[in-house]
mmCIF file of C-alpha atoms in Angstrom:
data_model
loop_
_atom_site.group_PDB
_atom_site.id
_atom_site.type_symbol
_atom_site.label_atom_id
_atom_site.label_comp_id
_atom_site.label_asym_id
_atom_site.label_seq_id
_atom_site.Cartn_x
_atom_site.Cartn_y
_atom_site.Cartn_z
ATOM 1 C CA UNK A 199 -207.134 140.417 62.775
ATOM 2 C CA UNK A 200 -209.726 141.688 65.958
ATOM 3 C CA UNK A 201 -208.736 141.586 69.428
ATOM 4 C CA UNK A 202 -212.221 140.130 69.493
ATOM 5 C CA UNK A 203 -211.453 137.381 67.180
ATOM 6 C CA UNK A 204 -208.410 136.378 68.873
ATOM 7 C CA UNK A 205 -210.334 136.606 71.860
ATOM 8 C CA UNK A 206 -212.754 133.946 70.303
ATOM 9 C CA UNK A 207 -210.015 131.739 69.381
ATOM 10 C CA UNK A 208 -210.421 128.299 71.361
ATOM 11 C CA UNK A 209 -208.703 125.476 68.798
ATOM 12 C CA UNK A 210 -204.937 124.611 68.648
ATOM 13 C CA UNK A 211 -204.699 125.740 65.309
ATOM 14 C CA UNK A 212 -206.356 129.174 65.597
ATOM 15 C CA UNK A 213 -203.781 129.366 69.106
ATOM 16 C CA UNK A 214 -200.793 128.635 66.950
ATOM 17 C CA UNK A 215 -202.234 131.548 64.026
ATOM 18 C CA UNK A 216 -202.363 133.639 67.155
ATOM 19 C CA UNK A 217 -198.615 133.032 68.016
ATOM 20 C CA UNK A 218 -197.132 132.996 64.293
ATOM 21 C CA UNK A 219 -199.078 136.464 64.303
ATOM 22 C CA UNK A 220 -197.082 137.918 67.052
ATOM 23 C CA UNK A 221 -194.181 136.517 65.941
ATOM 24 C CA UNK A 222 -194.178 138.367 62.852
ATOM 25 C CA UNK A 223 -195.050 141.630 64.287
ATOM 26 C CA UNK A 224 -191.995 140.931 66.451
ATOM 27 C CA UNK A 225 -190.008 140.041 63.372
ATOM 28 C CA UNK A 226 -190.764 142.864 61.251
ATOM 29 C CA UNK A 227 -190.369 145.722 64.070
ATOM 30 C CA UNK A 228 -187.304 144.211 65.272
ATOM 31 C CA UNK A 229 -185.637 144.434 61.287
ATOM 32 C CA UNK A 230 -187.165 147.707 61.171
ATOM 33 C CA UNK A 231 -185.759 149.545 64.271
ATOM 34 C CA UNK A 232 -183.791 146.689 65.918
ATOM 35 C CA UNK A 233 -184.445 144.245 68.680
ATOM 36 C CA UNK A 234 -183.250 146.266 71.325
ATOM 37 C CA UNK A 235 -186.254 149.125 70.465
ATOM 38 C CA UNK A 236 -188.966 147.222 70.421
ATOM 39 C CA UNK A 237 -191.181 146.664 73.720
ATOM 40 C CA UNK A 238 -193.821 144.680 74.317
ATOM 41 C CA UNK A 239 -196.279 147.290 74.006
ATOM 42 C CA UNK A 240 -195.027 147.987 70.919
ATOM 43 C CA UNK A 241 -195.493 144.288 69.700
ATOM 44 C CA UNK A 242 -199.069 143.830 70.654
ATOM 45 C CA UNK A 243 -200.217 147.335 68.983
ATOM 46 C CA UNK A 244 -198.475 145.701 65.869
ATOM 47 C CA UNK A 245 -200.845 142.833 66.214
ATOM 48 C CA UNK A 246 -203.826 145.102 66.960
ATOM 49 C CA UNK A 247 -204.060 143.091 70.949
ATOM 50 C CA UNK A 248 -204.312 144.566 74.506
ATOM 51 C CA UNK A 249 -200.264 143.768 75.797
ATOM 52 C CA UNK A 250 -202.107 141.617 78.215
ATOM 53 C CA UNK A 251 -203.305 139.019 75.793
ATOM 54 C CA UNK A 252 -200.168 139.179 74.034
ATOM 55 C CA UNK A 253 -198.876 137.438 77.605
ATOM 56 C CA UNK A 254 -201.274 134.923 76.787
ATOM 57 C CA UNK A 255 -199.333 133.223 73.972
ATOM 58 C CA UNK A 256 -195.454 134.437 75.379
ATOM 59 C CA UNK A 257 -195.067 135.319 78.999
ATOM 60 C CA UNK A 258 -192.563 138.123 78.707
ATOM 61 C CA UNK A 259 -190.936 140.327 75.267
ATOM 62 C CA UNK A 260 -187.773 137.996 75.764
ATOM 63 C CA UNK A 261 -189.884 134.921 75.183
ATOM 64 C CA UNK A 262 -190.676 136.282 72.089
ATOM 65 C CA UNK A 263 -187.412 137.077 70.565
ATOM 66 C CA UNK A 264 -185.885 133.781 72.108
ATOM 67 C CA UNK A 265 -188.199 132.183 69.848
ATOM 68 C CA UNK A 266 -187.435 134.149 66.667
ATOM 69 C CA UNK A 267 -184.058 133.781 67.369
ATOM 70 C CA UNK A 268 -184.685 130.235 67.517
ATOM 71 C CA UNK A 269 -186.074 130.157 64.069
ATOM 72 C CA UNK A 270 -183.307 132.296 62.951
ATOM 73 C CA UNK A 271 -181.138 129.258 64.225
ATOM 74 C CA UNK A 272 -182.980 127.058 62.279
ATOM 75 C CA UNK A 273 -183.030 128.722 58.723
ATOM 76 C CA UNK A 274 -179.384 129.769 58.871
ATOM 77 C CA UNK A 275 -178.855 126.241 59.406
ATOM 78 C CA UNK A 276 -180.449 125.109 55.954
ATOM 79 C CA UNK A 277 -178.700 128.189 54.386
ATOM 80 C CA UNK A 278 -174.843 127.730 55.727
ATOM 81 C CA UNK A 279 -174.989 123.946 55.157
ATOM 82 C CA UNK A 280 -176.406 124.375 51.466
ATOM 83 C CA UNK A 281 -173.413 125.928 51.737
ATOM 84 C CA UNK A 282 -171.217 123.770 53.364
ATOM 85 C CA UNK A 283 -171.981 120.544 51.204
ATOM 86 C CA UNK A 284 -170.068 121.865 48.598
ATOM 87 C CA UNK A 285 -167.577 123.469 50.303
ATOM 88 C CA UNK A 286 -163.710 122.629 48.884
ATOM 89 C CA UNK A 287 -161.375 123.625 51.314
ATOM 90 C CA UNK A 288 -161.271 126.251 54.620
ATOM 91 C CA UNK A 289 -161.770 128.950 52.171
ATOM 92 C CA UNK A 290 -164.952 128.045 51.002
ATOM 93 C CA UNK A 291 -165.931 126.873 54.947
ATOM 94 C CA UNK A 292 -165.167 130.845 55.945
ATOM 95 C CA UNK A 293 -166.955 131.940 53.302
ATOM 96 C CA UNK A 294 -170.614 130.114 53.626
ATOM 97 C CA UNK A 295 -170.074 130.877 57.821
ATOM 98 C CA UNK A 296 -169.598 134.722 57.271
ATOM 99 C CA UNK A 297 -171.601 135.108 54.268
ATOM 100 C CA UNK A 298 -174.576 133.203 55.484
ATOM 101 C CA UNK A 299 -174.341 134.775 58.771
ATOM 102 C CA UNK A 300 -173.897 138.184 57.309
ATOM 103 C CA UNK A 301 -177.519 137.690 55.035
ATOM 104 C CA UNK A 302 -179.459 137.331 58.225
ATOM 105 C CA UNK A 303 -179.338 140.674 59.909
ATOM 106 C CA UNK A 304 -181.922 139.953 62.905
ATOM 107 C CA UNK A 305 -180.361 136.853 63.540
ATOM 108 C CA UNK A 306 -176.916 138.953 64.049
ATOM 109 C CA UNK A 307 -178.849 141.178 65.488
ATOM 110 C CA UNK A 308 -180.230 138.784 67.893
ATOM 111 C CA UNK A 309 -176.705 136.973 68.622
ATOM 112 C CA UNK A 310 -175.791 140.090 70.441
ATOM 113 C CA UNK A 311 -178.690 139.899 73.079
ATOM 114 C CA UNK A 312 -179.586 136.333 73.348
ATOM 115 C CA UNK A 313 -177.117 135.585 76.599
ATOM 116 C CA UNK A 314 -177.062 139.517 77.517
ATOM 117 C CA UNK A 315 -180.700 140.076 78.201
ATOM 118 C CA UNK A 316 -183.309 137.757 76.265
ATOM 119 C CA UNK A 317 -181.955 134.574 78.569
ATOM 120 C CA UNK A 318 -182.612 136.422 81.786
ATOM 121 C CA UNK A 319 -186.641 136.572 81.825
ATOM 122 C CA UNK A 320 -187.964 133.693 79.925
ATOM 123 C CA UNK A 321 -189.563 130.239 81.420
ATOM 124 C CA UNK A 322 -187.554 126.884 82.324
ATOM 125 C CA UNK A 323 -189.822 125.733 79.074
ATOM 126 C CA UNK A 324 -188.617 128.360 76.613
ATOM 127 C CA UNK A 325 -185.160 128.276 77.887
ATOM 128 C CA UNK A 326 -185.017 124.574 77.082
ATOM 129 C CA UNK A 327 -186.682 124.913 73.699
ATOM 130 C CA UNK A 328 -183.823 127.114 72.319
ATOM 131 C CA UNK A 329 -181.052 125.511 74.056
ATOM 132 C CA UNK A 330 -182.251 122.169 72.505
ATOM 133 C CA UNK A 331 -182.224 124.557 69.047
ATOM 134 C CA UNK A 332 -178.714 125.939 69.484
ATOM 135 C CA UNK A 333 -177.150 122.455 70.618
ATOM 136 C CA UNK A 334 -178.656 121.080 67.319
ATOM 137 C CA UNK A 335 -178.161 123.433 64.556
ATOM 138 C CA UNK A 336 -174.137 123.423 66.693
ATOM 139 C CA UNK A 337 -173.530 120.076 66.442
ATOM 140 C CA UNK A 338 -175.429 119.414 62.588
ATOM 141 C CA UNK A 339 -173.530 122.493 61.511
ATOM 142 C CA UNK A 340 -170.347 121.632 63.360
ATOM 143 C CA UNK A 341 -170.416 118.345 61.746
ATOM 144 C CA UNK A 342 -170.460 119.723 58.172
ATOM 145 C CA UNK A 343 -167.702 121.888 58.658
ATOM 146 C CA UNK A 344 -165.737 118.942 59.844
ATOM 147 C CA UNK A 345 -166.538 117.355 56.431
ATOM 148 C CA UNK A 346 -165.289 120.083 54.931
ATOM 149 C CA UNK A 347 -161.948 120.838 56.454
ATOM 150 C CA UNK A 348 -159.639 119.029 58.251
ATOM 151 C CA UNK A 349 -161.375 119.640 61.901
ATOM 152 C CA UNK A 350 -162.923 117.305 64.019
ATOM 153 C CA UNK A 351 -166.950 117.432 64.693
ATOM 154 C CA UNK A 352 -165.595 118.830 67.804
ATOM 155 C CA UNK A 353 -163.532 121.331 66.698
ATOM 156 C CA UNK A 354 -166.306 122.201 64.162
ATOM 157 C CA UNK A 355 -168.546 122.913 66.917
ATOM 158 C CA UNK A 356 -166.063 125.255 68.298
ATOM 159 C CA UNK A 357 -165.684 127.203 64.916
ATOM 160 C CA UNK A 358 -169.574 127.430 64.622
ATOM 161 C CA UNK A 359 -170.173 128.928 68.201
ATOM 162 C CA UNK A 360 -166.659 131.258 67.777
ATOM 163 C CA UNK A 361 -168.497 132.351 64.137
ATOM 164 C CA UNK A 362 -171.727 132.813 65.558
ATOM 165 C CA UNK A 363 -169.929 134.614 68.485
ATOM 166 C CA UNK A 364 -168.208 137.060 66.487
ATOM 167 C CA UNK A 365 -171.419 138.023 64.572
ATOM 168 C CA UNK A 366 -173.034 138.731 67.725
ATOM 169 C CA UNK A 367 -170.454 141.302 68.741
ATOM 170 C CA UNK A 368 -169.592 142.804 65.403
ATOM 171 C CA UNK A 369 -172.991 143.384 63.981
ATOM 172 C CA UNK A 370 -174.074 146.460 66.459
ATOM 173 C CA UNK A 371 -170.574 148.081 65.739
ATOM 174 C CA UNK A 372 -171.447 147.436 61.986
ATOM 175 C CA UNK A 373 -174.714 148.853 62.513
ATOM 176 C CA UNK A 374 -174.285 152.015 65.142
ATOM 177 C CA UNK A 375 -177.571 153.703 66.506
ATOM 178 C CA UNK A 376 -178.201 156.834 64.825
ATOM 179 C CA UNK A 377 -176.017 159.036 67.518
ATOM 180 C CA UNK A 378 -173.126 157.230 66.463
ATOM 181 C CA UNK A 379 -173.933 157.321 62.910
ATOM 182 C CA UNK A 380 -173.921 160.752 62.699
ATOM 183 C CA UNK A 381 -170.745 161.304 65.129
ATOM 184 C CA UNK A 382 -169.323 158.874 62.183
ATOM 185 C CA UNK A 383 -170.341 161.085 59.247
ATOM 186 C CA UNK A 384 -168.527 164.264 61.280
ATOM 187 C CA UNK A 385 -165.432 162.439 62.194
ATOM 188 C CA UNK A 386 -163.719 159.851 59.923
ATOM 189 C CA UNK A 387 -160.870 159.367 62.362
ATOM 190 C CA UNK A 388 -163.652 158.003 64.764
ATOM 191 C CA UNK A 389 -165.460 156.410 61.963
ATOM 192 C CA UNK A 390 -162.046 154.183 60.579
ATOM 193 C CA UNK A 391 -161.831 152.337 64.172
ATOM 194 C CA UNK A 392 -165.682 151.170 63.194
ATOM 195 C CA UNK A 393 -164.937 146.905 61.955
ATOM 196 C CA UNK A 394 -166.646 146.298 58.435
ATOM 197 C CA UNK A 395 -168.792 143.636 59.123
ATOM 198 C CA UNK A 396 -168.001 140.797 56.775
ATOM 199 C CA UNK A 397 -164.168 141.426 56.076
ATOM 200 C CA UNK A 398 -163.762 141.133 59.793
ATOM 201 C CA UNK A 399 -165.977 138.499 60.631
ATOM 202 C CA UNK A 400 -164.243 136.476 57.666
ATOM 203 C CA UNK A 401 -160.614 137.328 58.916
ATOM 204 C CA UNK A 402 -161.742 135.741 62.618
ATOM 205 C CA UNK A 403 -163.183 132.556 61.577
ATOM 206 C CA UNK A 404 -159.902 132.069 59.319
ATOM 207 C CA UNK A 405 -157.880 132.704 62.093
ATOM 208 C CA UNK A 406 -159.863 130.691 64.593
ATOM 209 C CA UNK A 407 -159.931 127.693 62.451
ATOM 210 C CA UNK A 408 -156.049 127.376 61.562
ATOM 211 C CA UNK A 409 -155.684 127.990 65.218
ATOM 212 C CA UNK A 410 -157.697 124.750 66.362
ATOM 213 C CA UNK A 411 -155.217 122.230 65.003
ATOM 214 C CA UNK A 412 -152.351 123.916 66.579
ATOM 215 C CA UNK A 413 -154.116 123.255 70.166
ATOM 216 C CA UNK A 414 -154.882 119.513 69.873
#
């Protein structure tokens, strides 16, 4: 679309086409070179807008990924309790946590920078939206995986935000920048101390979740 014809825009509806637009661009750049990469700038030439009216519809880059991240919440949350509804045992609860969590790369992605940086220059408005979010998804997702085991809701909470948690950190040591890539393909004795994502990930949530009991 024009900047001219966002420009022109005036109804809700064409506002909220505006925003889903920019979202997208933010989306797509952020699977293709990684949230960390991607600027504003970079966002609003994606869109085909001055950065400027970009600020119009999200008042800073972070807003924008703190809402992405948001929806990221949101669809993991249909996906890992699709999952957990039929769900036999701790096994199967470790399984739809890491596996779920492991098929949404920009969410993992955006674990890793939501408290770090995308927190830290966002609007009291935005900040409460995906707080609200992350309580939510928690506490629906936490309450399935009590269902399923032998946890309480509580305790499921915990096991979602130590899951989530772990993602966050192991996905950029899963996924190096290309310096580090290529210092991997020259030294294997480097490259070995590099975590596989999901084995890892999988091992931690087993471990966190027969240690929960033991601390009642």
């Amino acid at each position: 679309m024009r900047e001219s014809e966002f420009l022109r825009a005036r109804r809700p509806e064409h506002k909220q086409q505006r925003r889903e637009a920019i979202l997208a661009a933010a989306r797509e750049l952020a699977l293709r070179s990684g949230v960390r990469t991607v600027s504003l700038r970079a966002v609003a030439a994606a869109v085909g807008l001055a950065k400027s009216n970009v600020v119009r519809y999200f008042g800073t880059r972070e807003e924008i990924y703190l809402e992405l991240a948001a929806e990221e919440w949101q669809g993991w949350k249909e996906a890992v309790t699709e999952r957990l509804r039929s769900a036999a045992g701790p096994g199967d609860v470790v399984d739809a946590l890491a596996e779920t969590l492991e098929a949404r790369p920009l969410m993992c992605d955006l674990l890793g920078y939501a408290a770090a940086s995308l927190e830290h220059n966002v609007s009291l408005e935005a900040a409460r939206a995906f707080k609200m979010v992350l309580l939510g998804v928690g506490a629906d997702v936490g309450a399935e995986v009590a269902r399923a085991t032998e946890l309480t809701e509580g305790e499921g909470l915990e096991l979602v935000g130590a899951a989530t948690g772990l993602a966050g950190f192991l996905y950029p040591m899963a996924h190096p920048p290309p310096v580090l890539a290529e210092l991997y393909a020259q030294e294997p004795g480097i490259a070995a101390g590099r975590p596989p994502f999901l084995p890892t990930l999988k091992r931690a949530i087993a471990a966190f979740l027969a240690g929960l009991p033991t601390l009642r």
